[in-house]
Coordinates of C-alpha atoms in Angstrom, one line a residue:
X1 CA 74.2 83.5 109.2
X2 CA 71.6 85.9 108.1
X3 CA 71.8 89.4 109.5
X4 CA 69.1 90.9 111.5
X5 CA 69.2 93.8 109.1
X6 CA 67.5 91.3 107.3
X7 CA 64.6 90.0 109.4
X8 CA 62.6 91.6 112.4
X9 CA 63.1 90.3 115.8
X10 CA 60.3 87.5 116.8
X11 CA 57.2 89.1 118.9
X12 CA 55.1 86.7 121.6
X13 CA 53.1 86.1 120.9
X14 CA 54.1 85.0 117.1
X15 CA 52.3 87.3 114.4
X16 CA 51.0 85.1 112.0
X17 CA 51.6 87.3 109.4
X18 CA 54.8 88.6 110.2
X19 CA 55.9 85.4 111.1
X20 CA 55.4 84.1 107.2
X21 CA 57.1 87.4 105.8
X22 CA 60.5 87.4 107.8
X23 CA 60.6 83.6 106.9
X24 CA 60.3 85.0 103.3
X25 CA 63.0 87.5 103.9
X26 CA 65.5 84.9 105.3
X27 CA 64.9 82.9 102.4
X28 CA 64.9 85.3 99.8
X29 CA 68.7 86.5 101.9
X30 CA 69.9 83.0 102.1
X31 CA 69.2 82.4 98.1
X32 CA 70.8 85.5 97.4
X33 CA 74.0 84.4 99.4
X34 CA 73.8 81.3 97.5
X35 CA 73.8 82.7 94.2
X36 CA 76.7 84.6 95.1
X37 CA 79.0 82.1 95.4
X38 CA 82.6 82.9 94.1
X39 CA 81.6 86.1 93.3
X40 CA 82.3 89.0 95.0
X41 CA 79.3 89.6 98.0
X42 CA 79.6 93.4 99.0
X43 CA 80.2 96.1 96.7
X44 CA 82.7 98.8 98.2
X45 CA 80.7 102.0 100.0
X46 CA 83.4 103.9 97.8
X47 CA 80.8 103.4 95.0
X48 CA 77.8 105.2 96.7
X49 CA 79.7 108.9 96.7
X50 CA 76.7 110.4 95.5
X51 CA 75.9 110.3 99.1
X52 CA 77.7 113.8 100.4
X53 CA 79.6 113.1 103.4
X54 CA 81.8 111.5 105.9
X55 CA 79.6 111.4 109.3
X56 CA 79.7 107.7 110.5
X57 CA 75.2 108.2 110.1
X58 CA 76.1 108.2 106.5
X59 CA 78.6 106.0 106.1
X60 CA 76.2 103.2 107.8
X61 CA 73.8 103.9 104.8
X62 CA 76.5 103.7 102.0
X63 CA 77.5 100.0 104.1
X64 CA 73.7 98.7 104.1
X65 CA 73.9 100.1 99.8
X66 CA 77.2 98.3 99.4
X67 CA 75.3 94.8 101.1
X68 CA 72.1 95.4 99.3
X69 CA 73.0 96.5 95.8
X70 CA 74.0 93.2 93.7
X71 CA 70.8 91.6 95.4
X72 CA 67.2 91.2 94.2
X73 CA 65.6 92.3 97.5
X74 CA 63.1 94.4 97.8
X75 CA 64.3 97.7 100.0
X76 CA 62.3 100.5 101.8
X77 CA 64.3 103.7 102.1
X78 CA 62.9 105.6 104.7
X79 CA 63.6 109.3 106.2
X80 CA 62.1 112.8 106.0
X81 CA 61.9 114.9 103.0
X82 CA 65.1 116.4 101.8
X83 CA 67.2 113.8 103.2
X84 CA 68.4 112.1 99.7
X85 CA 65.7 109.1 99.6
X86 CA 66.1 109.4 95.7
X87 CA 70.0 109.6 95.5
X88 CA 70.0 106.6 97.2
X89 CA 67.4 104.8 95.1
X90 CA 69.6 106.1 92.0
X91 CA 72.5 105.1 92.9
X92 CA 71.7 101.1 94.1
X93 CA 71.4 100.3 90.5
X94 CA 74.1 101.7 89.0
X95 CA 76.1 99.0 91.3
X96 CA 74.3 96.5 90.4
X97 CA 73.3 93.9 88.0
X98 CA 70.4 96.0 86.6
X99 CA 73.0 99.2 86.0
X100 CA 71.9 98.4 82.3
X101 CA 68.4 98.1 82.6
X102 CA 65.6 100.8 82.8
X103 CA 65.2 103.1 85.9
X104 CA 61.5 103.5 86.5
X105 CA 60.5 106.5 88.7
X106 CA 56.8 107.1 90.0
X107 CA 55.9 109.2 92.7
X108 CA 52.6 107.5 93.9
X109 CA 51.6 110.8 95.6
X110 CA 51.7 112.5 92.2
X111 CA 49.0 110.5 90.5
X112 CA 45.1 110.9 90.7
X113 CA 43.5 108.3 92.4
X114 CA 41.0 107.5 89.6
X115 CA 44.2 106.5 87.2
X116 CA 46.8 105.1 89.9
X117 CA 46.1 101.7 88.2
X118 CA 46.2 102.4 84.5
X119 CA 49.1 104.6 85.3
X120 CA 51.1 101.9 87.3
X121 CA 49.6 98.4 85.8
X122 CA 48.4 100.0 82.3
X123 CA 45.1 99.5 80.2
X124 CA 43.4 97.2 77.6
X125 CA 42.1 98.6 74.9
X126 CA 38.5 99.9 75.6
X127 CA 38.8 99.4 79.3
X128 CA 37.7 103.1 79.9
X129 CA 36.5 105.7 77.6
X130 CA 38.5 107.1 75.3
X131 CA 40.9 104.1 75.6
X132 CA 41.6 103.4 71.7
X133 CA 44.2 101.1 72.1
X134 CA 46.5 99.3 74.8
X135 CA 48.6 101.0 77.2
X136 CA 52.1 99.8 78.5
X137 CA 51.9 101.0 82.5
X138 CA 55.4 102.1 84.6
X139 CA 55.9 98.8 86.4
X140 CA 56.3 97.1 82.7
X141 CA 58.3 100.1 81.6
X142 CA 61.0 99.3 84.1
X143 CA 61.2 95.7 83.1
X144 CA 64.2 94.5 83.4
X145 CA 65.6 96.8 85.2
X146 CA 64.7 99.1 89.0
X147 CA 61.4 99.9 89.9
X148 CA 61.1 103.3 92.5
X149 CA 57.8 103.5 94.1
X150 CA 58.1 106.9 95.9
X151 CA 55.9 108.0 98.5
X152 CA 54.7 104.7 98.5
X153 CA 52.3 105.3 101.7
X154 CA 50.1 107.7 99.5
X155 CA 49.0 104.2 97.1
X156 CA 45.4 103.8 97.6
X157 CA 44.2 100.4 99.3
X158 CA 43.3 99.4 96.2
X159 CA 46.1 99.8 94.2
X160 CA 47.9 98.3 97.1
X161 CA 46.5 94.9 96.3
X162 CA 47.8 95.2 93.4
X163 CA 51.3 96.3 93.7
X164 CA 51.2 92.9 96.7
X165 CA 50.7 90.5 94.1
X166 CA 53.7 92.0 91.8
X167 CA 55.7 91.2 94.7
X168 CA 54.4 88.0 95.2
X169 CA 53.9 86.5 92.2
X170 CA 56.0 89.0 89.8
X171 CA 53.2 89.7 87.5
X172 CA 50.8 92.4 86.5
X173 CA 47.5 92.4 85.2
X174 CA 46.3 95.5 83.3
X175 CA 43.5 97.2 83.9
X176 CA 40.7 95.5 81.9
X177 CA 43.0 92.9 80.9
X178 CA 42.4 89.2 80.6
X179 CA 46.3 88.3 80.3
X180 CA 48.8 88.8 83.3
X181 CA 52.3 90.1 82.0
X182 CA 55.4 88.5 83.6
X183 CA 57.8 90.9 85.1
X184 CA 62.0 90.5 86.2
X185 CA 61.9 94.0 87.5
X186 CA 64.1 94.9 91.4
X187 CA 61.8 96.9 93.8
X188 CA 62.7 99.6 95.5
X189 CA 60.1 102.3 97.6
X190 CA 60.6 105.4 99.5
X191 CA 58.8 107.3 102.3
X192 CA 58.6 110.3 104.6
X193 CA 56.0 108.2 106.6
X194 CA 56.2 105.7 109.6
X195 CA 54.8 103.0 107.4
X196 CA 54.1 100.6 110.8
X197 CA 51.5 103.8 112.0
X198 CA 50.0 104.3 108.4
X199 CA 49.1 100.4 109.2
X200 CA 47.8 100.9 112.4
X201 CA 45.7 103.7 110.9
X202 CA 44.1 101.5 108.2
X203 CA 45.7 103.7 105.5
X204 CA 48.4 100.6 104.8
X205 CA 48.6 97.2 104.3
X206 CA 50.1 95.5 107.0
X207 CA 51.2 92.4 104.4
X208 CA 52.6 94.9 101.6
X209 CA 54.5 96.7 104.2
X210 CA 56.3 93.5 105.0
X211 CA 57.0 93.0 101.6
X212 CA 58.6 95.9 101.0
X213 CA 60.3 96.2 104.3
X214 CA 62.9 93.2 103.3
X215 CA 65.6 95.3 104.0
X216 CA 65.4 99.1 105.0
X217 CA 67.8 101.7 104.8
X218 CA 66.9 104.8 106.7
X219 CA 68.3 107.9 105.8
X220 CA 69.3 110.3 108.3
X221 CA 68.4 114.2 108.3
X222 CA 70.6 116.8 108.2
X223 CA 70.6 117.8 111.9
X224 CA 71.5 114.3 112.7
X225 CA 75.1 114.4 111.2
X226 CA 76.3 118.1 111.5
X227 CA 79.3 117.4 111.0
X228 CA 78.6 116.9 106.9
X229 CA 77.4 120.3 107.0
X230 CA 81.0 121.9 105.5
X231 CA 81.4 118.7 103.4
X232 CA 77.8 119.5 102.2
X233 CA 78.9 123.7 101.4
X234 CA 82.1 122.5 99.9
X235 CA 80.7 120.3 97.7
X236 CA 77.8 123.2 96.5
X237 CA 79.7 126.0 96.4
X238 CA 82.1 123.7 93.9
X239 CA 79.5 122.4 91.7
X240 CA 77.8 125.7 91.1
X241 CA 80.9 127.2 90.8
X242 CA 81.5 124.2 88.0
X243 CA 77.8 125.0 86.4
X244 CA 79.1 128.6 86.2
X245 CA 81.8 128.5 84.8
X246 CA 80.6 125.9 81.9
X247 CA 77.7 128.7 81.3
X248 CA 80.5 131.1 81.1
X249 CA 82.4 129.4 78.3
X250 CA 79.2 128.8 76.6
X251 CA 78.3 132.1 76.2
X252 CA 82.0 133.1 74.9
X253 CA 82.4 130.4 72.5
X254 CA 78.6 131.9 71.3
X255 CA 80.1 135.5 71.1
X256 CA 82.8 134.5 69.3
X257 CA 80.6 132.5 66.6
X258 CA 78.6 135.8 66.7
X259 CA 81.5 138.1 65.6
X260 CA 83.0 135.6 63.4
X261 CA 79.7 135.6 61.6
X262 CA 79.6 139.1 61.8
X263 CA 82.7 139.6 60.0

């Protein structure tokens, strides 16, 4: 039985397009579930602590982590800035099968348009000016390991074609490249957006969205789960107290070095 966590309920009429992509998704799921065999399926939500809380909103995200984690999907973490997007995107590999493998981290809002490519897919040599010699981009950096495409609604179109046929076909081709460059890497993306209205605006790709929409896990905001609230102090006020304090002894053990010196 596949979950609909898993694929979208069917529109009529049929989307041709979205039709095709939640047929991927239940297949991608049902080899997963295969592979899985006598092996343990879930990972326990105990794992996913990072996540500061006890509100049931919260522990429905560390349950969706716990069925997600050990399984190459591709997963879109969605909710507003300052929510913990990132903490949950840090802390699916480290219960995973790739916990040994390379974390890569781009922010695609944080790169100028002219060198999202080269930045992401990397460079021959001589395929701009003042490129000397080949460059290794950050979707091969993170082979073998998690890819993290924050803000992945501020990737230009074109780029977007791109980072569609990585999914698709795991591969990358570098910018000015003649060779692609096979990739074992897990997906994961972030965003602050409404992906389905950055479509509808043009500003998306409806195809890439689907891709990276195989399984989402939103992330709730603060004023959704007050109740966390004096989880959340406790849990500050201990951790600063912690930093404190180690700053504290730091400094001593330093003044005593001083004197001894000193003396």
């Amino acid at each position: 039985e596949i979950p609909l966590s898993v694929i979208s309920k069917l529109q009529m009429p049929p989307n041709y397009a979205r039709l095709v992509d939640d047929l991927h998704r239940a297949q991608v799921y049902r080899q997963q579930q295969n592979s899985m065999n006598g092996r343990q399926l879930h990972r326990d939500p105990v794992l996913f602590r990072s996540l500061v809380g006890t509100s049931r909103k919260i522990q429905q995200v560390r349950e969706l982590m716990a069925q997600v984690a050990d399984k190459n999907v591709t997963v879109l973490i969605t909710g507003e800035s300052g929510t913990g997007k990132e903490l949950v995107a840090r802390a699916l590999p480290r219960a995973s099968p790739w916990a040994d493998g390379p974390f890569g981290h781009i922010n695609c809002g944080a790169i100028p348009e002219n060198l999202v490519e080269a930045e992401l897919f990397g460079s021959a040599k001589g395929a701009y000016t003042g490129s000397v010699s080949d460059r290794v981009g950050l979707c091969e950096e993170a082979n073998n390991g998690t890819l993290f495409l924050d803000e992945i609604a501020e990737l230009p179109l074109q780029a977007q074609v791109k980072m569609l046929r990585m999914l698709q076909e795991r591969c990358i081709r570098p910018v000015g490249g003649r060779q692609d460059i096979s990739l074992n890497v897990r997906v994961l993306a972030a965003t602050n957006r409404t992906l389905k209205d950055e479509v509808a605006a043009g500003t998306f790709r409806e195809d890439l969205f689907f891709r990276l929409n195989v399984v989402e896990i939103p992330v709730p905001a603060l004023r959704a789960r007050r109740e966390d609230i004096p989880v959340l102090v406790s849990h500050f006020t201990h951790r600063f107290s912690d930093d404190q304090a180690k700053t504290l002894r730091g400094l001593t053990k330093a003044a005593e070095r001083a004197i001894l010196n000193h003396d």
